[in-house]
mmCIF file of C-alpha atoms in Angstrom:
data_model
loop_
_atom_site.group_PDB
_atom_site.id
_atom_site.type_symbol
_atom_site.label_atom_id
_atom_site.label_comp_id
_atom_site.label_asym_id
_atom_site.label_seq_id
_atom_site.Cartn_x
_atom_site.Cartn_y
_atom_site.Cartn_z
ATOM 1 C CA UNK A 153 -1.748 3.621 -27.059
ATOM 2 C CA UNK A 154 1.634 3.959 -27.183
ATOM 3 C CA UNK A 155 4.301 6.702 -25.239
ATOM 4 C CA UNK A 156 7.752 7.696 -26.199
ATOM 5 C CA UNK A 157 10.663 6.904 -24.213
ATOM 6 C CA UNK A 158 10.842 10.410 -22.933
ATOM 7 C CA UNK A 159 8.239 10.683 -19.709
ATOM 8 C CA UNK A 160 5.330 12.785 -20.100
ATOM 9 C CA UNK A 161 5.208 15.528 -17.796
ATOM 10 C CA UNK A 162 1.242 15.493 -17.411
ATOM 11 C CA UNK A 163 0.904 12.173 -15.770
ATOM 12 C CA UNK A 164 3.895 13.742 -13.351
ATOM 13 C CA UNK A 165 2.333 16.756 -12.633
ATOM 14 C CA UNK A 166 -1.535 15.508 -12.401
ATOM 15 C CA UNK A 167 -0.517 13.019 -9.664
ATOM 16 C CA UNK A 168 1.762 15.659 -7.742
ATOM 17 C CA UNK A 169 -1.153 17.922 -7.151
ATOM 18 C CA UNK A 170 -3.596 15.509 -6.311
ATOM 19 C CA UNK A 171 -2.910 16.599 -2.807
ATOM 20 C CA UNK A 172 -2.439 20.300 -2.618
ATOM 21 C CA UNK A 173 -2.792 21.794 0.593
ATOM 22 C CA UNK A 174 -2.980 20.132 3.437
ATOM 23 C CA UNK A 175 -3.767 16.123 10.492
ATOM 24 C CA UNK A 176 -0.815 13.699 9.016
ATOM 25 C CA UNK A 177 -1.504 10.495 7.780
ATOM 26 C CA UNK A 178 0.182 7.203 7.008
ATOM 27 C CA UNK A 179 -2.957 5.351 6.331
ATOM 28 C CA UNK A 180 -4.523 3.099 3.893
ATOM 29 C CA UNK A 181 -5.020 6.119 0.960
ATOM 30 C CA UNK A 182 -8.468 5.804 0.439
ATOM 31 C CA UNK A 183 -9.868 5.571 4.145
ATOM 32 C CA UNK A 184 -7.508 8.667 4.770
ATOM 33 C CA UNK A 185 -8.187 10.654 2.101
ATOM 34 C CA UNK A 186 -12.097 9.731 2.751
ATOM 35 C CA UNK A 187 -11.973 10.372 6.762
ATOM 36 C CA UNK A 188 -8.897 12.523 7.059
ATOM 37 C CA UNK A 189 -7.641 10.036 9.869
ATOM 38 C CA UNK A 190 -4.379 9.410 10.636
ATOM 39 C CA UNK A 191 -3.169 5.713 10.267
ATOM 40 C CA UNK A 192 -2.785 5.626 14.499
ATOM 41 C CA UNK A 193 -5.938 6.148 14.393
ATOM 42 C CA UNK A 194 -6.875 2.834 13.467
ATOM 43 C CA UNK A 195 -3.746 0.494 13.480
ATOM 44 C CA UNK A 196 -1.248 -0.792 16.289
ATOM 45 C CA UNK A 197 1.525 0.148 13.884
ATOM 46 C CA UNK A 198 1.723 4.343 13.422
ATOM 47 C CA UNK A 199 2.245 3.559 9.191
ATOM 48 C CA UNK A 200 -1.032 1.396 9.009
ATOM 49 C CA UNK A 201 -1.521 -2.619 8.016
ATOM 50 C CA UNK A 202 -0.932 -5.248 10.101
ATOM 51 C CA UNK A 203 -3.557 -5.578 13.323
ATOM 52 C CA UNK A 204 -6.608 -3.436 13.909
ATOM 53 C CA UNK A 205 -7.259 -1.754 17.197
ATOM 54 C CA UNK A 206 -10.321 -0.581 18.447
ATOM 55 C CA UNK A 207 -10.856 1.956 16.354
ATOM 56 C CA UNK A 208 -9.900 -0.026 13.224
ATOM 57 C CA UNK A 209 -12.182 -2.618 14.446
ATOM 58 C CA UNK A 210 -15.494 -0.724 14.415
ATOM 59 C CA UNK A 211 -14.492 1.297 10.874
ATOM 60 C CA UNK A 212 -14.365 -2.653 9.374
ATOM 61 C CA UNK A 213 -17.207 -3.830 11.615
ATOM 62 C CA UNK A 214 -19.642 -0.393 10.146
ATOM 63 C CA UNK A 215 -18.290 -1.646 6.391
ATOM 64 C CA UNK A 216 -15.543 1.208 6.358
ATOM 65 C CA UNK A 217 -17.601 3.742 8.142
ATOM 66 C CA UNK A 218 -17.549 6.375 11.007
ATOM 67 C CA UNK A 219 -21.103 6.041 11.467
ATOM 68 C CA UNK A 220 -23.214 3.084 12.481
ATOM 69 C CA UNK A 221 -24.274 0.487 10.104
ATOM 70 C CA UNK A 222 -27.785 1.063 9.451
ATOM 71 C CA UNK A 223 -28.699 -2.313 8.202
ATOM 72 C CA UNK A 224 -30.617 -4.078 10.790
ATOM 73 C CA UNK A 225 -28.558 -7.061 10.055
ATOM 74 C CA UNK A 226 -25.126 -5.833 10.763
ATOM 75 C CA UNK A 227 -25.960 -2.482 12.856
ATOM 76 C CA UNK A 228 -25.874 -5.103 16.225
ATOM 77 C CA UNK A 229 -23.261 -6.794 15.391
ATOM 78 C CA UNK A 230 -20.706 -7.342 18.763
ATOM 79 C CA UNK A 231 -17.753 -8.884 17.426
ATOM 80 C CA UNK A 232 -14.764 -8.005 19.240
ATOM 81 C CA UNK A 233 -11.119 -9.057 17.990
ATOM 82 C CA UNK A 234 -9.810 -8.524 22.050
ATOM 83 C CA UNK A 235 -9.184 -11.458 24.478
ATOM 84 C CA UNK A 236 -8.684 -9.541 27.567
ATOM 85 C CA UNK A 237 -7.893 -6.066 28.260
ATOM 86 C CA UNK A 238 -4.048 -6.475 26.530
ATOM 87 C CA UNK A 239 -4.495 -8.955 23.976
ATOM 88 C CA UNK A 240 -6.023 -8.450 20.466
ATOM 89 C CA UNK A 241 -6.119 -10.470 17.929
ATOM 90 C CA UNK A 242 -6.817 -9.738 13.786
ATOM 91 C CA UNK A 243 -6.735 -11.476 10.365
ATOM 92 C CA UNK A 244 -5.998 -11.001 6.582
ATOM 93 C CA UNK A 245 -7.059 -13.785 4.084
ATOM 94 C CA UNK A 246 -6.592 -12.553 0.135
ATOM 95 C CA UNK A 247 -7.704 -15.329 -2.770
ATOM 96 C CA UNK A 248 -6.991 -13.807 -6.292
ATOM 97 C CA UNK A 249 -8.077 -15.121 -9.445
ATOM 98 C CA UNK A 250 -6.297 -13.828 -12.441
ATOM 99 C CA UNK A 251 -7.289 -14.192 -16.339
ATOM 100 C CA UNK A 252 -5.016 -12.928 -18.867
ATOM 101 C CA UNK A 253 -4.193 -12.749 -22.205
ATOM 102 C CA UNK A 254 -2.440 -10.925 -24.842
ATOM 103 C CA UNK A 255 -3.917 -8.681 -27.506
ATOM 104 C CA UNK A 256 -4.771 -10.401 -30.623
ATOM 105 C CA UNK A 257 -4.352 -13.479 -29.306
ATOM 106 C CA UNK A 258 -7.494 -15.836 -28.785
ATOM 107 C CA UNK A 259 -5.699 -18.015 -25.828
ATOM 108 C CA UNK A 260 -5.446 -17.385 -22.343
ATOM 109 C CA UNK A 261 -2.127 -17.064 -20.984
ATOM 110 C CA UNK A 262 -3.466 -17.258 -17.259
ATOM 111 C CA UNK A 263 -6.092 -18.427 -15.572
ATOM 112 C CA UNK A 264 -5.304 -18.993 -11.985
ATOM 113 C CA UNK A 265 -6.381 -19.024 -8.213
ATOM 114 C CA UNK A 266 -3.710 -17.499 -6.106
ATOM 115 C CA UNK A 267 -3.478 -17.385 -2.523
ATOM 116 C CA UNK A 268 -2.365 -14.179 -1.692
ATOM 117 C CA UNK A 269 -2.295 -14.427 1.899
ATOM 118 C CA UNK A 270 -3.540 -15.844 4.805
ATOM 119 C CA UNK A 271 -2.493 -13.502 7.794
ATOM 120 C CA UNK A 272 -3.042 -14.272 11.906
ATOM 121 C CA UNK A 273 -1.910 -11.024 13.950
ATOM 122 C CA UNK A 274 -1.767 -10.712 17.225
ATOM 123 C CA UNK A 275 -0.625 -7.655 19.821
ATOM 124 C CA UNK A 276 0.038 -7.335 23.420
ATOM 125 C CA UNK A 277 -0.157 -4.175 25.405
ATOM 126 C CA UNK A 278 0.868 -5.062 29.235
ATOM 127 C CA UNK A 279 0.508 -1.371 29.629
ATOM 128 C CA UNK A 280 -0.358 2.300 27.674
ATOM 129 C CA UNK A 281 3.443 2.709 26.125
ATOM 130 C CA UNK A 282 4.311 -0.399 25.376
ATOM 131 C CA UNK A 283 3.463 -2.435 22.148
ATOM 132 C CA UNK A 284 3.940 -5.662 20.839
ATOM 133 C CA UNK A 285 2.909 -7.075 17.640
ATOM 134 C CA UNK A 286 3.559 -10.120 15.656
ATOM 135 C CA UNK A 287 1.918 -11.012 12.171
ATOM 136 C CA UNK A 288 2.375 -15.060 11.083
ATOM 137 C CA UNK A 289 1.707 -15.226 6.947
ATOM 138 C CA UNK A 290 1.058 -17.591 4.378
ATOM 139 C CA UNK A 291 1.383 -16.961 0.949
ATOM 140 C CA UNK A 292 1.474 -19.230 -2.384
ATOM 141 C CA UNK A 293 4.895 -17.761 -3.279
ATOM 142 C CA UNK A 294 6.050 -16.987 -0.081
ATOM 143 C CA UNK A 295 4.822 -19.883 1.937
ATOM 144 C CA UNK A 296 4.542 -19.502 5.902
ATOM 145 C CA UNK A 297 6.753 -16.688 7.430
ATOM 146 C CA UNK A 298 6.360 -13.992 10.296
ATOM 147 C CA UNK A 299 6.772 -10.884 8.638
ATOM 148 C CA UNK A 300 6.184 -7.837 11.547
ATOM 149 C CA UNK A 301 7.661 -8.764 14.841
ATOM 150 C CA UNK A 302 8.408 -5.385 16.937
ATOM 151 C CA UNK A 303 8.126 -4.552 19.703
ATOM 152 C CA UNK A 304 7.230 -0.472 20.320
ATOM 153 C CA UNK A 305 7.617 2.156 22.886
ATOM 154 C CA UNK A 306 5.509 4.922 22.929
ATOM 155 C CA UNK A 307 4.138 8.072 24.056
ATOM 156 C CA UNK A 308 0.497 7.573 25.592
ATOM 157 C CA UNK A 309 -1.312 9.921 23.147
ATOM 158 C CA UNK A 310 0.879 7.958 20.442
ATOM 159 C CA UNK A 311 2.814 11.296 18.981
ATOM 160 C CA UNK A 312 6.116 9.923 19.264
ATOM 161 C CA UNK A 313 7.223 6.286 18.906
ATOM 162 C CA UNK A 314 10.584 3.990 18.506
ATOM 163 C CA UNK A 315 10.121 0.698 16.845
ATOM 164 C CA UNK A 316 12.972 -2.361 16.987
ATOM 165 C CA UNK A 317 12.515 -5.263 14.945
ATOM 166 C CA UNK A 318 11.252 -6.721 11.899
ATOM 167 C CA UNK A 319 9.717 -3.765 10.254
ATOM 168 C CA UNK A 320 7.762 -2.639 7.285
ATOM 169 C CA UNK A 321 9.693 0.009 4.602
ATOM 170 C CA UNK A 322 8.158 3.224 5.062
ATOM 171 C CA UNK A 323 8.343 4.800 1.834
ATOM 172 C CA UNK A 324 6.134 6.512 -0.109
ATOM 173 C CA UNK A 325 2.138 5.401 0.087
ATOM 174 C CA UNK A 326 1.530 2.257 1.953
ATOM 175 C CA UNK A 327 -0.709 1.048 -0.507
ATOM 176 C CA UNK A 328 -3.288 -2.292 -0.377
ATOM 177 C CA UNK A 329 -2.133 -2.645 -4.512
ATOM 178 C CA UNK A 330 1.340 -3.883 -4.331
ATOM 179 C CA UNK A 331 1.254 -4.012 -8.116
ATOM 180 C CA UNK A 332 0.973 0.069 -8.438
ATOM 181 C CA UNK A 333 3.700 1.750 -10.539
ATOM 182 C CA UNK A 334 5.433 2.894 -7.915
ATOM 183 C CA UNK A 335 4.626 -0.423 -5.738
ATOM 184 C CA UNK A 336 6.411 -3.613 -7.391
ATOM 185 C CA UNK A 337 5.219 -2.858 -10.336
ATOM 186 C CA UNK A 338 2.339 -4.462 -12.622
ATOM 187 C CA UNK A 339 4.128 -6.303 -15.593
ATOM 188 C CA UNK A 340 4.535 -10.338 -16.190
ATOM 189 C CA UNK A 341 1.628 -11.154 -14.323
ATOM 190 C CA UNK A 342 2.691 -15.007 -14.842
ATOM 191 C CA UNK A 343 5.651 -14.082 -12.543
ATOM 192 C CA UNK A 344 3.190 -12.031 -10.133
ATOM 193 C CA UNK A 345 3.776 -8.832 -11.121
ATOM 194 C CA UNK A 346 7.404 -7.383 -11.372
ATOM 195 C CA UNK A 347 9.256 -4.594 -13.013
ATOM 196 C CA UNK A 348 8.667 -1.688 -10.740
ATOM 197 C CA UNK A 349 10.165 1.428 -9.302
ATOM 198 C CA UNK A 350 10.953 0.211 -5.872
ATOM 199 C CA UNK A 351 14.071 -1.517 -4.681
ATOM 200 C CA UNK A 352 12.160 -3.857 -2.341
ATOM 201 C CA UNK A 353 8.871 -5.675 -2.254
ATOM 202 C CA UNK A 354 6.760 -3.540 -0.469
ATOM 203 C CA UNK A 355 4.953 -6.679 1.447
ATOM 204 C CA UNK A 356 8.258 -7.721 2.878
ATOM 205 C CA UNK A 357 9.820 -6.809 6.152
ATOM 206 C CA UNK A 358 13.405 -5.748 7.247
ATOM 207 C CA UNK A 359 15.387 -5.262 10.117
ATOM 208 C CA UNK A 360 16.219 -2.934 12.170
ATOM 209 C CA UNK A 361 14.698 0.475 13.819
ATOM 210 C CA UNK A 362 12.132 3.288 13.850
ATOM 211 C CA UNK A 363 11.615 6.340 14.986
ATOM 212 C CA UNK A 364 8.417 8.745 14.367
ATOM 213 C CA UNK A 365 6.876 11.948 15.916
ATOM 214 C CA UNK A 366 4.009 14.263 14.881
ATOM 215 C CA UNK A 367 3.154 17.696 16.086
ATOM 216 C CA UNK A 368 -0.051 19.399 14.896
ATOM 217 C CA UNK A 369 -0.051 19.050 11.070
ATOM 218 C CA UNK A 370 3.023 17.836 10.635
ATOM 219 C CA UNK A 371 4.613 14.355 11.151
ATOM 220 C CA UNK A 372 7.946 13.089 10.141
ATOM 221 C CA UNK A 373 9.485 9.288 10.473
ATOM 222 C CA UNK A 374 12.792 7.626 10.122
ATOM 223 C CA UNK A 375 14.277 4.157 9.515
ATOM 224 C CA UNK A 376 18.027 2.408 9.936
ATOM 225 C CA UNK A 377 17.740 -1.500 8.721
ATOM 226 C CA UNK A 378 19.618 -3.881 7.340
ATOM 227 C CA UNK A 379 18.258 -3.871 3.424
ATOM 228 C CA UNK A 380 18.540 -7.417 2.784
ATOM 229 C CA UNK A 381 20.029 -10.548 4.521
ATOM 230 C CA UNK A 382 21.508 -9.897 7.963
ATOM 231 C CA UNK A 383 25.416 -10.159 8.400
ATOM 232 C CA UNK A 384 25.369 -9.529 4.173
ATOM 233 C CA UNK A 385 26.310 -6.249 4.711
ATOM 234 C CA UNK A 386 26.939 -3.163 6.970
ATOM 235 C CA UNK A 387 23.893 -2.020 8.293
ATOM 236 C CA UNK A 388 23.009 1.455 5.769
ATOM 237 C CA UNK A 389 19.507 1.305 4.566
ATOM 238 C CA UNK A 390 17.747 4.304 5.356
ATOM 239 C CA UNK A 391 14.263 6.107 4.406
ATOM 240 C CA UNK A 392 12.471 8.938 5.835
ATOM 241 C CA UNK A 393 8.571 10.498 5.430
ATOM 242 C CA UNK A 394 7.340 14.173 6.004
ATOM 243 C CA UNK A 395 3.682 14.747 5.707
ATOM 244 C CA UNK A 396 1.420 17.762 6.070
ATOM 245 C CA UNK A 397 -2.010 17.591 6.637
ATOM 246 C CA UNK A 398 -5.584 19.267 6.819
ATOM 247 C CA UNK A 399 -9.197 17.585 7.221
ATOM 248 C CA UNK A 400 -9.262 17.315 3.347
ATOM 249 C CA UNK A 401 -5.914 16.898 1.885
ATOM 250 C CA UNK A 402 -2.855 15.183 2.592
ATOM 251 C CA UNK A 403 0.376 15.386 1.002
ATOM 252 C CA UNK A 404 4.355 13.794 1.736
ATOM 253 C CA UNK A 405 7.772 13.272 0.465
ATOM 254 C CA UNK A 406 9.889 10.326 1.229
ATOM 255 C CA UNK A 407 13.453 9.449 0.211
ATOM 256 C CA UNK A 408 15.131 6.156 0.410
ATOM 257 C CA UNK A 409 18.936 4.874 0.149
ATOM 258 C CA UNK A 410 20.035 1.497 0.254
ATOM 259 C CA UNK A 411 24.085 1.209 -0.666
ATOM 260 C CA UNK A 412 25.590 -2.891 -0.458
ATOM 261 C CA UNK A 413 28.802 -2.626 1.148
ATOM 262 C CA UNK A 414 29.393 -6.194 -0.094
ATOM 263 C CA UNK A 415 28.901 -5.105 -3.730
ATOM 264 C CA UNK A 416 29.041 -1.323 -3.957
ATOM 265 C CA UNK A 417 25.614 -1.509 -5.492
ATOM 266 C CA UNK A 418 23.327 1.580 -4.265
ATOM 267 C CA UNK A 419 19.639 2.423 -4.929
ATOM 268 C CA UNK A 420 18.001 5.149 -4.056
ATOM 269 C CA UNK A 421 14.657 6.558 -4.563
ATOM 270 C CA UNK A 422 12.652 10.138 -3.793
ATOM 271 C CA UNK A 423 9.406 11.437 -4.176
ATOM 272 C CA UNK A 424 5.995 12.592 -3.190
ATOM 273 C CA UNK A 425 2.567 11.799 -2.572
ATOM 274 C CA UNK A 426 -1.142 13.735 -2.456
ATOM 275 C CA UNK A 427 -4.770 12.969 -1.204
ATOM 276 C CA UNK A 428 -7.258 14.646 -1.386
ATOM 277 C CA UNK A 429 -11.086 14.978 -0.742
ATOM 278 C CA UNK A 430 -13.517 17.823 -1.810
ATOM 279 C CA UNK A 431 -15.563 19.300 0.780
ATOM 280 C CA UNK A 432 -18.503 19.007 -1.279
ATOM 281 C CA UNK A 433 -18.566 15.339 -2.378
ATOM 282 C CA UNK A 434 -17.104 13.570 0.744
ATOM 283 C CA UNK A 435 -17.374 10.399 -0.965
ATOM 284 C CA UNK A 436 -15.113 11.149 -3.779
ATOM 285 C CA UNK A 437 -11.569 10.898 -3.092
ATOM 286 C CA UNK A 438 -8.518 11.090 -5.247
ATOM 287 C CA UNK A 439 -4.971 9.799 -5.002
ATOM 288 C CA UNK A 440 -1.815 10.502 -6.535
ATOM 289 C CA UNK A 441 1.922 9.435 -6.285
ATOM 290 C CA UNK A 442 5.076 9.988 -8.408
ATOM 291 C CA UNK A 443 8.719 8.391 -7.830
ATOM 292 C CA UNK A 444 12.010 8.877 -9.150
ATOM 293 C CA UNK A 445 15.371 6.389 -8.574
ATOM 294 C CA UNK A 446 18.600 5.397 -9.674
ATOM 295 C CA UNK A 447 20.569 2.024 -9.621
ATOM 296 C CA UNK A 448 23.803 1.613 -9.458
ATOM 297 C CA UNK A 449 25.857 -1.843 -10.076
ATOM 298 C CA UNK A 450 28.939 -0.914 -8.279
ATOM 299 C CA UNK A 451 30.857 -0.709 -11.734
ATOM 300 C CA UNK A 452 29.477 3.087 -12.544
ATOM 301 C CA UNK A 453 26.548 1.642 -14.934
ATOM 302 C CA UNK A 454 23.550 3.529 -13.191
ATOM 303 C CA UNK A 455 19.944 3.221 -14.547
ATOM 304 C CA UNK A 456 17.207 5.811 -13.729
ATOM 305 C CA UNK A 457 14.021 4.857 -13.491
ATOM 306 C CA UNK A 458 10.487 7.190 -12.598
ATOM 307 C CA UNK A 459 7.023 5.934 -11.942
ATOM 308 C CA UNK A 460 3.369 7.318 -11.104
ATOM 309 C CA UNK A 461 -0.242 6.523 -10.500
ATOM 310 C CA UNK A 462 -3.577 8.635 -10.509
ATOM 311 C CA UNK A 463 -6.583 7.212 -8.932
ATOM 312 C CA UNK A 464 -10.224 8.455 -8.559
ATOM 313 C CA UNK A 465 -12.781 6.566 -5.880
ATOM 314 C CA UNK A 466 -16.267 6.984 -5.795
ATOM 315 C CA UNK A 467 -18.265 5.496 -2.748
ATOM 316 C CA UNK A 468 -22.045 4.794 -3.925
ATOM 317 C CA UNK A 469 -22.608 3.892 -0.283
ATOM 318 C CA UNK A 470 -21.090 1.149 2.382
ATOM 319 C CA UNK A 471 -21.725 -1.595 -0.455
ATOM 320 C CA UNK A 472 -20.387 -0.442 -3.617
ATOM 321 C CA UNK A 473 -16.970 1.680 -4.210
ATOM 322 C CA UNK A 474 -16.056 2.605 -7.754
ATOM 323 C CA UNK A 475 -12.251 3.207 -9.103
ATOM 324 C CA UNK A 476 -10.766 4.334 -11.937
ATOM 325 C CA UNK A 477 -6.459 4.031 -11.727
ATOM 326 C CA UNK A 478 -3.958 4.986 -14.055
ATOM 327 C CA UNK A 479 -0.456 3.563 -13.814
ATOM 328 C CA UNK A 480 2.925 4.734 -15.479
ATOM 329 C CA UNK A 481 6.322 3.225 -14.998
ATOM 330 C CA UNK A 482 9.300 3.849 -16.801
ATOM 331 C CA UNK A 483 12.066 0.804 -15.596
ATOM 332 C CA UNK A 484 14.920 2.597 -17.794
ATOM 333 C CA UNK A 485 14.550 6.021 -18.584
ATOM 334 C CA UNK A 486 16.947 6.176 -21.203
ATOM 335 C CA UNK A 487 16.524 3.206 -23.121
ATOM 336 C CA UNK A 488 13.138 2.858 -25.457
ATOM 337 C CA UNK A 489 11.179 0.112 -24.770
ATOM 338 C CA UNK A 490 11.042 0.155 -20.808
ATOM 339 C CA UNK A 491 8.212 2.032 -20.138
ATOM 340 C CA UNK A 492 4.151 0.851 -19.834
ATOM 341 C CA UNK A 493 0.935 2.097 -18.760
ATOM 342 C CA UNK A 494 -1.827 0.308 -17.333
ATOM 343 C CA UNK A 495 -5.589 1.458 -17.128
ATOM 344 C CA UNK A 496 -7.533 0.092 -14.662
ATOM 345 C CA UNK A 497 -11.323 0.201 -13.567
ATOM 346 C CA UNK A 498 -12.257 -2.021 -10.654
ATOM 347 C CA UNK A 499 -15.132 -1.816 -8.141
ATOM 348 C CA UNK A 500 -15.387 -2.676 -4.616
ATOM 349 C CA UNK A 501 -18.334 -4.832 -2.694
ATOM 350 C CA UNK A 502 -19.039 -5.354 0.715
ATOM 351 C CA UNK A 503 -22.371 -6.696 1.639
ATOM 352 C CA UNK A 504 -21.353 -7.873 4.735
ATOM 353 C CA UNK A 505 -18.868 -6.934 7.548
ATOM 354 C CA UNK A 506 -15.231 -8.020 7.641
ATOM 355 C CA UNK A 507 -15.536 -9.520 4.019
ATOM 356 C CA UNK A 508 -14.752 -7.723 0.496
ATOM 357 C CA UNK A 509 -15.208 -8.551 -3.172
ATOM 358 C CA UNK A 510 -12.613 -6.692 -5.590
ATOM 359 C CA UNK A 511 -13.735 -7.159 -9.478
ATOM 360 C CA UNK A 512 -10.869 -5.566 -11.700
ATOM 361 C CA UNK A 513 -10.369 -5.293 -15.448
ATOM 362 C CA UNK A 514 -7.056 -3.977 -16.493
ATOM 363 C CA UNK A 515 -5.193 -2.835 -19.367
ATOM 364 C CA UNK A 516 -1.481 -3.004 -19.223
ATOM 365 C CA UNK A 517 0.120 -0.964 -22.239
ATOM 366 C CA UNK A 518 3.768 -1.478 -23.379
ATOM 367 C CA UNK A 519 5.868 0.340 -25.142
ATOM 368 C CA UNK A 520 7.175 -2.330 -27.323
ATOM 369 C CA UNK A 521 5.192 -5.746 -26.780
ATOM 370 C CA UNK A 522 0.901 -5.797 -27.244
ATOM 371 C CA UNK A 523 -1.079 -5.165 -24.933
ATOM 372 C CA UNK A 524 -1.924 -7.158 -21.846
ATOM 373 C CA UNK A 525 -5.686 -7.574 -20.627
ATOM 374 C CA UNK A 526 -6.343 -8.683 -17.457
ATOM 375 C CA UNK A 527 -9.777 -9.733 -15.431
ATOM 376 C CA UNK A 528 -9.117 -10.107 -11.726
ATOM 377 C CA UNK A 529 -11.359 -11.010 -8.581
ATOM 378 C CA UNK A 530 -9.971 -10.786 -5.283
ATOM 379 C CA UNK A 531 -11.546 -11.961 -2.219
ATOM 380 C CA UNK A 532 -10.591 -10.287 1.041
ATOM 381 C CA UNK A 533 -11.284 -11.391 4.723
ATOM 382 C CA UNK A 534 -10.286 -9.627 7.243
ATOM 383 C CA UNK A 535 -11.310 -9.034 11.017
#
């Protein structure tokens, strides 16, 4: 399949509205759209990732559930990820293995293990307001670094927060796919994926402060950081969310502007978000996202660039999930040859607590080069 360079307006507007009307979330997508929690709800940090609290806990212990396990062999499990009454404890271990090759082409170009990461977190609450959390990483390409260190002050029910430290972006979806469209992008898969709309890698962490509130169905946050290397430049990236919410759709708009003082380079990027759940089939959920930007290089060349995904889950039950995910990104909107799709059906298996198994096949289409097919496995610990 092939596109032209102009963007096609269906894959905008079919992501846009797959959230149409809609508690507010920041959550992992698919546990949100599926439970219509908010990411609080089961995370130290009000966006979601990072450590689990009690709440997160028990969803992983009852294999992403609400409801108790009803396997005999899990149902009693008493695990508990707390050391004390203020201390908690949580990890996130990722092993990928990647096969790909080009169309027409008998020979692999990859076949790889790749440690993705190897996460310890840990968070102290000395009392109800107060939060502290620190997450030590190890990745094959990133090797051993802290990435969230914060420290957070907050109301008791958790409605309004401020955040100082090393901090995650919040724009747009928080997704567990950094390789989405609108993530970092899903080309060059030798180089680990690159080549999307966002500015920033979306697993990395940045200085500086946060602020967030919700009232009823709305919810709103705000960020002031750094946007690179401290003492590089004045201190002027910013981003902001607004979500609206009901028990079976979500939907948000986020905007973020970094501009290098050093440089006079600037990048911003908009856009919006929707997820939704039908009443009927409670274990069908479907997610949608769609970005714009535009870089500038300081000497007036400015490139615009757009991006979207669609994505359908279906939970057989608390072993199987099944996905089907469509990705579009467009790197330089008005040059040919920048733009590629990727079709992707993966499945999800957890026979046991605290332990995943994610089988992907994926088909990345450019617009100029062949095709890309890609078999992935991805082995996810967590507790």
């Amino acid at each position: 399949m092939r596109m032209s360079p102009r963007w096609t307006c269906a894959a905008l507007i079919v992501a846009s509205v797959a959230g149409v009307v809609v508690k507010p979330v920041f959550t992992l997508p698919l546990y949100g759209a599926r439970t219509g929690l908010e990411c609080r709800a089961c995370h130290f940090d009000p966006n979601g990732g990072g450590p689990r609290n009690d709440m997160g806990f028990l969803y992983a212990r009852q294999r992403h559930e609400l409801t108790p396990d009803p396997n005999p062999r899990w149902g009693d499990v008493a695990a508990s990820n707390r050391v004390g009454d203020a201390l908690s404890f949580g990890t996130n271990v990722r092993l990928l293995y990647l096969s790909s090759r080009l169309a027409g082409s008998g020979v692999t170009d990859v076949s790889t293990f790749f440690q993705m990461q190897g996460a310890l977190h840990a968070t102290f609450q000395p009392h109800p307001r107060l939060t502290l959390v620190m997450s030590r990483d190890f990745g094959e390409f990133s090797g051993d670094k802290t990435r969230d260190l914060f420290g957070m002050v907050h109301s008791a029910s958790g409605r309004f927060y401020v955040k100082a430290g090393r901090l995650r972006r919040i724009y747009g979806l928080r997704q567990d796919d950094h390789t989405a469209g609108t993530r970092a992008g899903f080309l060059r898969a030798a180089a680990g994926g690159t080549s999307g709309l966002l500015p920033f890698d979306p697993r990395d962490v940045d200085s500086g402060l946060e602020v967030g509130a919700s009232y009823g169905a709305l919810g709103a946050a705000a960020t002031l950081s750094n946007g690179g290397a401290a003492f590089a430049n004045r201190a002027q990236a910013a981003s902001a969310k607004f979500t609206v919410a009901s028990s079976w759709a979500q939907v948000g708009t986020s905007v973020y502007d970094n501009f290098e003082s050093s440089s006079g380079r600037r990048m911003t990027r908009w856009g919006g978000y929707g997820l939704l759940r039908a009443p009927k089939f409670p274990d069908l959920a479907v997610l949608g996202e769609v970005g714009f930007g535009t870089d500038d290089d300081g000497a007036a060349n400015k490139r615009n660039l757009a991006a979207t995904f669609l994505e359908i889950d279906y939970r057989v039950n608390r072993s199987l999930l099944l996905r089907a995910k469509y990705d579009l990104a467009d790197v330089y909107r008005r040059v040919p040859g920048n733009a590629s799709e990727r079709f992707s059906a993966e499945t999800d298996v957890t026979l046991v607590p605290f332990a995943d198994l994610k089988l992907s096949y994926r088909r990345i289409v450019p617009e100029t080069s062949p095709d890309e097919h890609q078999v992935l496995a991805m082995w996810h610990f967590y507790f």
